[in-house]
Amino acid sequence: MTDQKDAHRVAVVTGASRGIGAEIAACLAGAGRHVVLMARNRQGLEALQAQLEDGGGTAQISPCDVTDQAALEKALGDVASEHKRLDILVNNAGITRDNLLLRMADEEFDDVIATNLRSAFVACRAALRPMMRGKWGRIVNISSVAGLVGNSGQANYAAAKSGLLGLTKSIAKEMASKNITANVVAPGFVQTDMTDVLPEPIRAMAVEHTPMKRMGSPADIAAAVGYLTSESAGFVTGQVLAVDGGMTMS
């Protein structure tokens, strides 16, 4: 059951047009938050907005390329200005440009860092001032088990996702006295469009290395985000929650 204090919170979700981002947006809307859907794909955002509103939630779209710093800062500023608040930020936008390190082009590395890490830094910085004014805030950065243990062929992706851990913990320490929390959710192998295109042997290997012997679902990740952005999680900050079926347990 949602705490009444959670109602009317304004949440921004990046990478919200599909997959994990769309499920997170649906979870937050279902908890009574007004959700700002952010991604490059306007058509996908409009479809999700209609779905959320048909389900009784409230949402608006904010088409934006998160690698465009000026556009991202303006989009977040517009949200705070329109609603006089910005309570929740979920940095979920991400891409992959997989390649073995010796074959990886500079552009493949830079593109992933820009989308998966630098955009989160820019978004957090822009969101913190309205959160401080409201004396309440929740930041959740979506990392990956690759950021915890690395992954062959994903030096760029693992570096970006690992970087989110340090970014988040630093924000948590700086903002703890302001009633603003910052946490990381690190998904394991999750059934999405991104994993659907992987060869079956790779998918089978990932499942084999997951103690629960199955893939996760976007709903598994959304449930973790739902908790970390709630009133009930006010004493949880600087943490990394691996939602991975036990893949990274030690």
PDB file of C-alpha atoms in Angstrom:
ATOM      1  CA  MET A   1       0.000   0.000   0.000  1.00  0.00           C
ATOM      2  CA  THR A   2       1.311   3.441  -0.941  1.00  0.00           C
ATOM      3  CA  ASP A   3       1.951   5.942   1.826  1.00  0.00           C
ATOM      4  CA  GLN A   4      -0.294   8.971   1.387  1.00  0.00           C
ATOM      5  CA  LYS A   5       2.801  11.182   1.517  1.00  0.00           C
ATOM      6  CA  ASP A   6       3.952   9.551  -1.730  1.00  0.00           C
ATOM      7  CA  ALA A   7       0.961  10.931  -3.622  1.00  0.00           C
ATOM      8  CA  HIS A   8       1.511  13.928  -5.871  1.00  0.00           C
ATOM      9  CA  ARG A   9       5.268  13.417  -6.062  1.00  0.00           C
ATOM     10  CA  VAL A  10       6.725  14.360  -9.447  1.00  0.00           C
ATOM     11  CA  ALA A  11       9.033  11.742 -10.947  1.00  0.00           C
ATOM     12  CA  VAL A  12      11.267  11.884 -14.009  1.00  0.00           C
ATOM     13  CA  VAL A  13      12.289   8.625 -15.685  1.00  0.00           C
ATOM     14  CA  THR A  14      14.867   8.694 -18.474  1.00  0.00           C
ATOM     15  CA  GLY A  15      14.922   5.990 -21.124  1.00  0.00           C
ATOM     16  CA  ALA A  16      11.217   5.563 -20.450  1.00  0.00           C
ATOM     17  CA  SER A  17       9.938   4.643 -23.895  1.00  0.00           C
ATOM     18  CA  ARG A  18      10.383   0.887 -23.560  1.00  0.00           C
ATOM     19  CA  GLY A  19      11.663  -2.037 -21.522  1.00  0.00           C
ATOM     20  CA  ILE A  20      12.782  -1.453 -17.955  1.00  0.00           C
ATOM     21  CA  GLY A  21      12.203   2.303 -18.166  1.00  0.00           C
ATOM     22  CA  ALA A  22       8.591   1.900 -19.254  1.00  0.00           C
ATOM     23  CA  GLU A  23       7.947  -0.598 -16.456  1.00  0.00           C
ATOM     24  CA  ILE A  24       9.495   1.735 -13.880  1.00  0.00           C
ATOM     25  CA  ALA A  25       7.275   4.547 -15.131  1.00  0.00           C
ATOM     26  CA  ALA A  26       4.210   2.327 -14.841  1.00  0.00           C
ATOM     27  CA  CYS A  27       5.173   1.331 -11.297  1.00  0.00           C
ATOM     28  CA  LEU A  28       5.599   4.937 -10.206  1.00  0.00           C
ATOM     29  CA  ALA A  29       2.376   6.031 -11.880  1.00  0.00           C
ATOM     30  CA  GLY A  30       0.571   3.180 -10.161  1.00  0.00           C
ATOM     31  CA  ALA A  31       1.861   4.490  -6.833  1.00  0.00           C
ATOM     32  CA  GLY A  32       0.276   7.875  -7.492  1.00  0.00           C
ATOM     33  CA  ARG A  33       3.291   9.769  -8.751  1.00  0.00           C
ATOM     34  CA  HIS A  34       3.010  12.145 -11.693  1.00  0.00           C
ATOM     35  CA  VAL A  35       5.540  10.694 -14.113  1.00  0.00           C
ATOM     36  CA  VAL A  36       7.511  12.666 -16.671  1.00  0.00           C
ATOM     37  CA  LEU A  37       8.513  10.277 -19.438  1.00  0.00           C
ATOM     38  CA  MET A  38      11.844  11.165 -21.022  1.00  0.00           C
ATOM     39  CA  ALA A  39      13.479   9.567 -24.075  1.00  0.00           C
ATOM     40  CA  ARG A  40      14.283  10.322 -27.709  1.00  0.00           C
ATOM     41  CA  ASN A  41      11.417   8.238 -29.084  1.00  0.00           C
ATOM     42  CA  ARG A  42       8.376  10.562 -29.031  1.00  0.00           C
ATOM     43  CA  GLN A  43       6.067   7.917 -30.490  1.00  0.00           C
ATOM     44  CA  GLY A  44       7.007   5.415 -27.803  1.00  0.00           C
ATOM     45  CA  LEU A  45       6.526   8.030 -25.079  1.00  0.00           C
ATOM     46  CA  GLU A  46       3.107   9.003 -26.380  1.00  0.00           C
ATOM     47  CA  ALA A  47       1.997   5.374 -26.456  1.00  0.00           C
ATOM     48  CA  LEU A  48       3.168   4.848 -22.880  1.00  0.00           C
ATOM     49  CA  GLN A  49       1.543   8.068 -21.700  1.00  0.00           C
ATOM     50  CA  ALA A  50      -1.778   6.904 -23.107  1.00  0.00           C
ATOM     51  CA  GLN A  51      -1.355   3.506 -21.444  1.00  0.00           C
ATOM     52  CA  LEU A  52      -0.598   5.035 -18.047  1.00  0.00           C
ATOM     53  CA  GLU A  53      -3.490   7.477 -18.249  1.00  0.00           C
ATOM     54  CA  ASP A  54      -5.867   4.705 -19.322  1.00  0.00           C
ATOM     55  CA  GLY A  55      -4.795   2.920 -16.148  1.00  0.00           C
ATOM     56  CA  GLY A  56      -5.694   5.898 -13.973  1.00  0.00           C
ATOM     57  CA  GLY A  57      -2.230   7.411 -13.676  1.00  0.00           C
ATOM     58  CA  THR A  58      -0.966  10.825 -14.700  1.00  0.00           C
ATOM     59  CA  ALA A  59       1.969  11.354 -17.017  1.00  0.00           C
ATOM     60  CA  GLN A  60       3.491  13.729 -19.498  1.00  0.00           C
ATOM     61  CA  ILE A  61       6.151  13.317 -22.144  1.00  0.00           C
ATOM     62  CA  SER A  62       9.455  15.131 -22.453  1.00  0.00           C
ATOM     63  CA  PRO A  63      11.231  14.045 -25.652  1.00  0.00           C
ATOM     64  CA  CYS A  64      14.935  14.592 -25.077  1.00  0.00           C
ATOM     65  CA  ASP A  65      18.319  13.247 -26.097  1.00  0.00           C
ATOM     66  CA  VAL A  66      20.018  12.831 -22.725  1.00  0.00           C
ATOM     67  CA  THR A  67      23.445  13.235 -24.330  1.00  0.00           C
ATOM     68  CA  ASP A  68      22.514  16.816 -25.249  1.00  0.00           C
ATOM     69  CA  GLN A  69      23.478  18.562 -22.015  1.00  0.00           C
ATOM     70  CA  ALA A  70      21.659  21.814 -22.719  1.00  0.00           C
ATOM     71  CA  ALA A  71      18.474  20.016 -23.748  1.00  0.00           C
ATOM     72  CA  LEU A  72      18.561  17.730 -20.705  1.00  0.00           C
ATOM     73  CA  GLU A  73      19.134  20.585 -18.275  1.00  0.00           C
ATOM     74  CA  LYS A  74      16.319  22.583 -19.886  1.00  0.00           C
ATOM     75  CA  ALA A  75      13.932  19.632 -19.799  1.00  0.00           C
ATOM     76  CA  LEU A  76      14.504  19.079 -16.083  1.00  0.00           C
ATOM     77  CA  GLY A  77      14.312  22.789 -15.391  1.00  0.00           C
ATOM     78  CA  ASP A  78      11.005  22.961 -17.245  1.00  0.00           C
ATOM     79  CA  VAL A  79       9.594  20.137 -15.109  1.00  0.00           C
ATOM     80  CA  ALA A  80      10.601  21.859 -11.879  1.00  0.00           C
ATOM     81  CA  SER A  81       9.245  25.191 -13.108  1.00  0.00           C
ATOM     82  CA  GLU A  82       5.912  23.783 -14.270  1.00  0.00           C
ATOM     83  CA  HIS A  83       5.198  21.702 -11.179  1.00  0.00           C
ATOM     84  CA  LYS A  84       7.080  23.812  -8.612  1.00  0.00           C
ATOM     85  CA  ARG A  85       8.821  20.626  -7.542  1.00  0.00           C
ATOM     86  CA  LEU A  86      10.879  17.673  -8.724  1.00  0.00           C
ATOM     87  CA  ASP A  87      10.903  14.838  -6.225  1.00  0.00           C
ATOM     88  CA  ILE A  88      12.163  11.707  -7.934  1.00  0.00           C
ATOM     89  CA  LEU A  89      14.774  11.099 -10.617  1.00  0.00           C
ATOM     90  CA  VAL A  90      15.402   7.680 -12.144  1.00  0.00           C
ATOM     91  CA  ASN A  91      18.358   7.614 -14.539  1.00  0.00           C
ATOM     92  CA  ASN A  92      17.626   4.593 -16.678  1.00  0.00           C
ATOM     93  CA  ALA A  93      18.708   5.693 -20.178  1.00  0.00           C
ATOM     94  CA  GLY A  94      21.385   3.436 -21.560  1.00  0.00           C
ATOM     95  CA  ILE A  95      22.891   1.953 -24.705  1.00  0.00           C
ATOM     96  CA  THR A  96      25.374  -0.764 -25.591  1.00  0.00           C
ATOM     97  CA  ARG A  97      28.166  -0.702 -28.164  1.00  0.00           C
ATOM     98  CA  ASP A  98      29.725  -4.077 -27.443  1.00  0.00           C
ATOM     99  CA  ASN A  99      33.158  -4.998 -28.730  1.00  0.00           C
ATOM    100  CA  LEU A 100      36.333  -6.592 -27.477  1.00  0.00           C
ATOM    101  CA  LEU A 101      38.631  -3.972 -25.980  1.00  0.00           C
ATOM    102  CA  LEU A 102      41.360  -4.370 -28.631  1.00  0.00           C
ATOM    103  CA  ARG A 103      38.749  -3.747 -31.329  1.00  0.00           C
ATOM    104  CA  MET A 104      36.744  -1.051 -29.560  1.00  0.00           C
ATOM    105  CA  ALA A 105      36.696   2.295 -31.332  1.00  0.00           C
ATOM    106  CA  ASP A 106      36.973   5.534 -29.382  1.00  0.00           C
ATOM    107  CA  GLU A 107      33.469   6.427 -30.512  1.00  0.00           C
ATOM    108  CA  GLU A 108      32.056   3.182 -29.118  1.00  0.00           C
ATOM    109  CA  PHE A 109      33.542   3.974 -25.743  1.00  0.00           C
ATOM    110  CA  ASP A 110      32.607   7.650 -25.751  1.00  0.00           C
ATOM    111  CA  ASP A 111      29.008   7.092 -26.874  1.00  0.00           C
ATOM    112  CA  VAL A 112      28.321   4.656 -24.040  1.00  0.00           C
ATOM    113  CA  ILE A 113      29.953   6.878 -21.415  1.00  0.00           C
ATOM    114  CA  ALA A 114      27.968   9.887 -22.656  1.00  0.00           C
ATOM    115  CA  THR A 115      24.622   8.102 -22.550  1.00  0.00           C
ATOM    116  CA  ASN A 116      25.008   5.807 -19.554  1.00  0.00           C
ATOM    117  CA  LEU A 117      27.142   7.889 -17.178  1.00  0.00           C
ATOM    118  CA  ARG A 118      27.580  11.528 -18.110  1.00  0.00           C
ATOM    119  CA  SER A 119      23.857  12.054 -18.665  1.00  0.00           C
ATOM    120  CA  ALA A 120      23.194  10.759 -15.145  1.00  0.00           C
ATOM    121  CA  PHE A 121      25.700  13.257 -13.741  1.00  0.00           C
ATOM    122  CA  VAL A 122      24.053  16.123 -15.640  1.00  0.00           C
ATOM    123  CA  ALA A 123      20.544  15.037 -14.660  1.00  0.00           C
ATOM    124  CA  CYS A 124      21.403  14.592 -10.978  1.00  0.00           C
ATOM    125  CA  ARG A 125      23.037  17.994 -10.808  1.00  0.00           C
ATOM    126  CA  ALA A 126      20.010  19.636 -12.447  1.00  0.00           C
ATOM    127  CA  ALA A 127      17.492  17.817 -10.227  1.00  0.00           C
ATOM    128  CA  LEU A 128      19.185  18.430  -6.892  1.00  0.00           C
ATOM    129  CA  ARG A 129      18.303  22.122  -6.545  1.00  0.00           C
ATOM    130  CA  PRO A 130      14.526  21.623  -6.786  1.00  0.00           C
ATOM    131  CA  MET A 131      14.845  18.610  -4.481  1.00  0.00           C
ATOM    132  CA  MET A 132      16.713  20.754  -1.957  1.00  0.00           C
ATOM    133  CA  ARG A 133      14.047  23.441  -2.177  1.00  0.00           C
ATOM    134  CA  GLY A 134      11.412  20.791  -1.512  1.00  0.00           C
ATOM    135  CA  LYS A 135      13.465  19.268   1.325  1.00  0.00           C
ATOM    136  CA  TRP A 136      12.817  15.796  -0.079  1.00  0.00           C
ATOM    137  CA  GLY A 137      14.286  13.772  -2.903  1.00  0.00           C
ATOM    138  CA  ARG A 138      14.918  10.316  -4.269  1.00  0.00           C
ATOM    139  CA  ILE A 139      17.519   9.503  -6.908  1.00  0.00           C
ATOM    140  CA  VAL A 140      17.869   6.003  -8.317  1.00  0.00           C
ATOM    141  CA  ASN A 141      20.506   5.238 -10.923  1.00  0.00           C
ATOM    142  CA  ILE A 142      20.102   2.057 -12.927  1.00  0.00           C
ATOM    143  CA  SER A 143      23.427   0.255 -13.182  1.00  0.00           C
ATOM    144  CA  SER A 144      24.013  -3.406 -14.083  1.00  0.00           C
ATOM    145  CA  VAL A 145      25.736  -6.502 -12.789  1.00  0.00           C
ATOM    146  CA  ALA A 146      28.311  -5.696 -15.478  1.00  0.00           C
ATOM    147  CA  GLY A 147      29.180  -2.654 -13.401  1.00  0.00           C
ATOM    148  CA  LEU A 148      29.780  -4.891 -10.388  1.00  0.00           C
ATOM    149  CA  VAL A 149      31.838  -7.690 -11.939  1.00  0.00           C
ATOM    150  CA  GLY A 150      32.729  -6.566 -15.477  1.00  0.00           C
ATOM    151  CA  ASN A 151      31.886  -8.402 -18.659  1.00  0.00           C
ATOM    152  CA  SER A 152      33.911  -9.529 -21.650  1.00  0.00           C
ATOM    153  CA  GLY A 153      33.173  -7.375 -24.684  1.00  0.00           C
ATOM    154  CA  GLN A 154      31.619  -4.624 -22.583  1.00  0.00           C
ATOM    155  CA  ALA A 155      34.516  -2.580 -21.217  1.00  0.00           C
ATOM    156  CA  ASN A 156      32.683   0.623 -22.134  1.00  0.00           C
ATOM    157  CA  TYR A 157      29.348  -0.476 -20.677  1.00  0.00           C
ATOM    158  CA  ALA A 158      30.904  -1.897 -17.507  1.00  0.00           C
ATOM    159  CA  ALA A 159      32.974   1.248 -16.988  1.00  0.00           C
ATOM    160  CA  ALA A 160      29.894   3.463 -17.304  1.00  0.00           C
ATOM    161  CA  LYS A 161      27.749   1.297 -15.065  1.00  0.00           C
ATOM    162  CA  SER A 162      30.517   1.022 -12.474  1.00  0.00           C
ATOM    163  CA  GLY A 163      30.935   4.787 -12.592  1.00  0.00           C
ATOM    164  CA  LEU A 164      27.296   5.161 -11.545  1.00  0.00           C
ATOM    165  CA  LEU A 165      28.152   3.476  -8.239  1.00  0.00           C
ATOM    166  CA  GLY A 166      30.749   6.070  -7.298  1.00  0.00           C
ATOM    167  CA  LEU A 167      28.568   8.925  -8.534  1.00  0.00           C
ATOM    168  CA  THR A 168      25.605   7.717  -6.515  1.00  0.00           C
ATOM    169  CA  LYS A 169      27.516   7.112  -3.293  1.00  0.00           C
ATOM    170  CA  SER A 170      29.070  10.577  -3.524  1.00  0.00           C
ATOM    171  CA  ILE A 171      25.650  12.175  -4.010  1.00  0.00           C
ATOM    172  CA  ALA A 172      24.305  10.162  -1.082  1.00  0.00           C
ATOM    173  CA  LYS A 173      27.016  11.522   1.209  1.00  0.00           C
ATOM    174  CA  GLU A 174      26.621  15.099   0.012  1.00  0.00           C
ATOM    175  CA  MET A 175      22.823  15.127   0.222  1.00  0.00           C
ATOM    176  CA  ALA A 176      22.028  12.963   3.265  1.00  0.00           C
ATOM    177  CA  SER A 177      21.509  15.979   5.529  1.00  0.00           C
ATOM    178  CA  LYS A 178      19.068  17.433   2.975  1.00  0.00           C
ATOM    179  CA  ASN A 179      16.616  14.505   3.194  1.00  0.00           C
ATOM    180  CA  ILE A 180      17.647  13.401  -0.299  1.00  0.00           C
ATOM    181  CA  THR A 181      18.615   9.779  -0.886  1.00  0.00           C
ATOM    182  CA  ALA A 182      20.595   8.298  -3.758  1.00  0.00           C
ATOM    183  CA  ASN A 183      20.750   4.593  -4.520  1.00  0.00           C
ATOM    184  CA  VAL A 184      21.624   2.175  -7.300  1.00  0.00           C
ATOM    185  CA  VAL A 185      19.657  -0.726  -8.716  1.00  0.00           C
ATOM    186  CA  ALA A 186      21.841  -3.197 -10.593  1.00  0.00           C
ATOM    187  CA  PRO A 187      19.778  -5.535 -12.792  1.00  0.00           C
ATOM    188  CA  GLY A 188      21.000  -8.931 -13.789  1.00  0.00           C
ATOM    189  CA  PHE A 189      19.881 -10.694 -16.952  1.00  0.00           C
ATOM    190  CA  VAL A 190      16.454  -9.213 -17.737  1.00  0.00           C
ATOM    191  CA  GLN A 191      14.060 -10.052 -20.562  1.00  0.00           C
ATOM    192  CA  THR A 192      13.986  -6.903 -22.724  1.00  0.00           C
ATOM    193  CA  ASP A 193      14.306  -5.921 -26.379  1.00  0.00           C
ATOM    194  CA  MET A 194      18.038  -5.521 -25.740  1.00  0.00           C
ATOM    195  CA  THR A 195      18.482  -9.106 -24.542  1.00  0.00           C
ATOM    196  CA  ASP A 196      16.022 -10.559 -27.056  1.00  0.00           C
ATOM    197  CA  VAL A 197      18.519  -9.955 -29.872  1.00  0.00           C
ATOM    198  CA  LEU A 198      21.303 -11.918 -28.177  1.00  0.00           C
ATOM    199  CA  PRO A 199      22.163 -15.364 -29.604  1.00  0.00           C
ATOM    200  CA  GLU A 200      20.431 -18.192 -27.797  1.00  0.00           C
ATOM    201  CA  PRO A 201      23.704 -19.757 -26.510  1.00  0.00           C
ATOM    202  CA  ILE A 202      24.572 -16.494 -24.740  1.00  0.00           C
ATOM    203  CA  ARG A 203      21.082 -16.262 -23.241  1.00  0.00           C
ATOM    204  CA  ALA A 204      21.300 -19.869 -22.076  1.00  0.00           C
ATOM    205  CA  MET A 205      24.714 -19.254 -20.518  1.00  0.00           C
ATOM    206  CA  ALA A 206      23.412 -16.231 -18.619  1.00  0.00           C
ATOM    207  CA  VAL A 207      20.512 -18.226 -17.230  1.00  0.00           C
ATOM    208  CA  GLU A 208      22.869 -21.036 -16.259  1.00  0.00           C
ATOM    209  CA  HIS A 209      24.970 -18.586 -14.227  1.00  0.00           C
ATOM    210  CA  THR A 210      21.890 -17.246 -12.462  1.00  0.00           C
ATOM    211  CA  PRO A 211      21.142 -19.306  -9.329  1.00  0.00           C
ATOM    212  CA  MET A 212      17.396 -18.827  -9.794  1.00  0.00           C
ATOM    213  CA  LYS A 213      17.763 -20.338 -13.286  1.00  0.00           C
ATOM    214  CA  ARG A 214      15.628 -17.790 -15.047  1.00  0.00           C
ATOM    215  CA  MET A 215      15.751 -14.343 -16.515  1.00  0.00           C
ATOM    216  CA  GLY A 216      14.393 -11.418 -14.588  1.00  0.00           C
ATOM    217  CA  SER A 217      11.543  -9.241 -15.770  1.00  0.00           C
ATOM    218  CA  PRO A 218      11.307  -5.454 -16.024  1.00  0.00           C
ATOM    219  CA  ALA A 219       8.721  -5.665 -13.237  1.00  0.00           C
ATOM    220  CA  ASP A 220      11.391  -7.096 -10.904  1.00  0.00           C
ATOM    221  CA  ILE A 221      13.518  -4.003 -11.446  1.00  0.00           C
ATOM    222  CA  ALA A 222      10.578  -1.623 -11.203  1.00  0.00           C
ATOM    223  CA  ALA A 223       9.562  -3.062  -7.835  1.00  0.00           C
ATOM    224  CA  ALA A 224      13.005  -2.282  -6.424  1.00  0.00           C
ATOM    225  CA  VAL A 225      12.844   1.265  -7.775  1.00  0.00           C
ATOM    226  CA  GLY A 226       9.345   1.654  -6.380  1.00  0.00           C
ATOM    227  CA  TYR A 227      10.620   0.885  -2.892  1.00  0.00           C
ATOM    228  CA  LEU A 228      13.735   3.049  -3.096  1.00  0.00           C
ATOM    229  CA  THR A 229      11.697   6.051  -4.254  1.00  0.00           C
ATOM    230  CA  SER A 230       9.052   5.660  -1.552  1.00  0.00           C
ATOM    231  CA  GLU A 231       8.599   7.423   1.764  1.00  0.00           C
ATOM    232  CA  SER A 232       9.394   4.103   3.450  1.00  0.00           C
ATOM    233  CA  ALA A 233      12.967   4.132   2.099  1.00  0.00           C
ATOM    234  CA  GLY A 234      13.936   7.390   3.760  1.00  0.00           C
ATOM    235  CA  PHE A 235      16.739   5.765   5.782  1.00  0.00           C
ATOM    236  CA  VAL A 236      18.220   3.904   2.810  1.00  0.00           C
ATOM    237  CA  THR A 237      20.921   5.768   0.904  1.00  0.00           C
ATOM    238  CA  GLY A 238      24.206   5.064  -0.845  1.00  0.00           C
ATOM    239  CA  GLN A 239      23.222   1.445  -1.412  1.00  0.00           C
ATOM    240  CA  VAL A 240      23.564  -0.870  -4.399  1.00  0.00           C
ATOM    241  CA  LEU A 241      20.670  -3.304  -4.767  1.00  0.00           C
ATOM    242  CA  ALA A 242      21.467  -6.119  -7.188  1.00  0.00           C
ATOM    243  CA  VAL A 243      18.251  -7.514  -8.632  1.00  0.00           C
ATOM    244  CA  ASP A 244      19.922 -10.409 -10.411  1.00  0.00           C
ATOM    245  CA  GLY A 245      18.518 -13.736  -9.253  1.00  0.00           C
ATOM    246  CA  GLY A 246      21.650 -14.258  -7.189  1.00  0.00           C
ATOM    247  CA  MET A 247      24.110 -13.908 -10.076  1.00  0.00           C
ATOM    248  CA  THR A 248      26.572 -11.730  -8.175  1.00  0.00           C
ATOM    249  CA  MET A 249      26.207 -13.141  -4.674  1.00  0.00           C
ATOM    250  CA  SER A 250      29.490 -13.822  -2.915  1.00  0.00           C
TER     251      SER A 250
END
